[in-house]
Amino acid sequence: MSMEAILQNSTDFILLGLITHPAFPGIIFAVVFSIFLVAVTANVVMILLIHVDSRLHTPMYFLLSQLSIMDTVYICITVPKMLQDLLSKEKMISFLGCSLQIFLYLTLIGGEFFLLGLMAYDRYVAVCKPLRYPLLMNRRICLFMVVGSWVGGSLDGFMLTPFTMSFPYCGSREINHFFCEIPAVLKLSCVDTSLYETLMYACCVLMLLIPISIISISYTHILLTVHRMNSAEGRHKAFATCSSHIMVVSIFYGAAFYTNVLPHSYHTPEKDKVVSAFYTPHPNAQPTHLQLENKDVATALRKVLGRCPSSQRIRVVDLSRKY
C-alpha cells in the first residue's frame, strides 16, 4: 500500500519540517541541536541559581525563573521532534500528539505574553516607586501574577485546541511546518475555516492588547521617571534593569505581531516557518545570557562553582603546571 493510501486511512499527520528536502540534514541537525542545548542549559542554570541563592529570592528573579521554566518547556515540545524528523524518513505525528503540541504551544505562548506584561509592571514599580516596592511586589502578589499567567495561557489552549482539531481533515495529511502550528494545520481541512480563523485572530489580538497595554503604560512612566533623574548613574542603572526585558519583548511580540496581526496576503509557508524558527529554539536565550552576566547572578554562579570538591581543583592546578 502506498504512503498516500496509508495516510488517507490514518489520523496521523506528517511534518514536512523546516526545510522540506534538506540537502545536508546532518549539518542542520548539528546547528539546531547546538542552539537547543545552549538555550536549555542557560535557562536551567538560571532556574537553579535563583532557587539555591537567597540573594536572588526577589520578585524580579522569581518572575524570571518562571519565564525560564515556560521557555524551557516550550522549547522541549517543539525542537526535539524537529531534530528527530531531520534524521528520520518517517516524519509522522499522531493526532493526539499534534493536539497536545498545539495545546502546550498555545498555553506557554499565552503564559509568556501575560508574564512579560507583568514583568514590565515589576520594572515600573522598581524604578518609579522603589520605596513601595516590597509592598506592591510582595510574595502573594508575585504568586498571583504567575498563576494568572499560567491560567490565562491555558484558557487560550483550552479554547482553540478543541475547535482546531474538530475540523475534518481529509486528503493530504502533510503539515508544511516543523511543528503543529494552527494556521499550518487548518490548511489541511476539507471545509471552509475562514470564519474560525477570523475569530481566532481577533481573539489573539485582544489577548495581545492586554500585556502590550501594561508594557506601554509601564515603560512610558519609566521613561518619564528616568528623564527626571539628575544622576547619570541612576539612569544607567534603570536602563540596565530594563534592557533584557525590552529585548525579550521586542523579539517575542514582533513575531506574534507577524503571526497574528498581519493579513494572510503577507504570509507564506516559508515565511511562517522562518519566523517560528527565529524564536522557537532560543526565544529568551540571549536575555538569559545577559542576566547571567548580571552582577548578582554572576556572584551566585561563582558561589555555586566554588562548591566543587577541592580535589578537582587540585587536579586542575596539577594539569596546568604540567602544560
XYZ file of C-alpha atoms in Angstrom, residues 11 61 77 100 114 119-120 137 166 181 203 236 285:
13
model
C -5.413 10.039 11.703
C 14.253 36.938 39.683
C 7.737 20.415 22.988
C -1.085 18.069 22.669
C 0.974 37.729 30.150
C 7.311 41.850 34.403
C 7.041 45.326 32.865
C 5.520 43.279 44.841
C -12.631 19.145 15.459
C 1.029 25.355 14.407
C -9.094 36.548 19.958
C 22.285 53.795 33.695
C 18.398 32.584 25.435
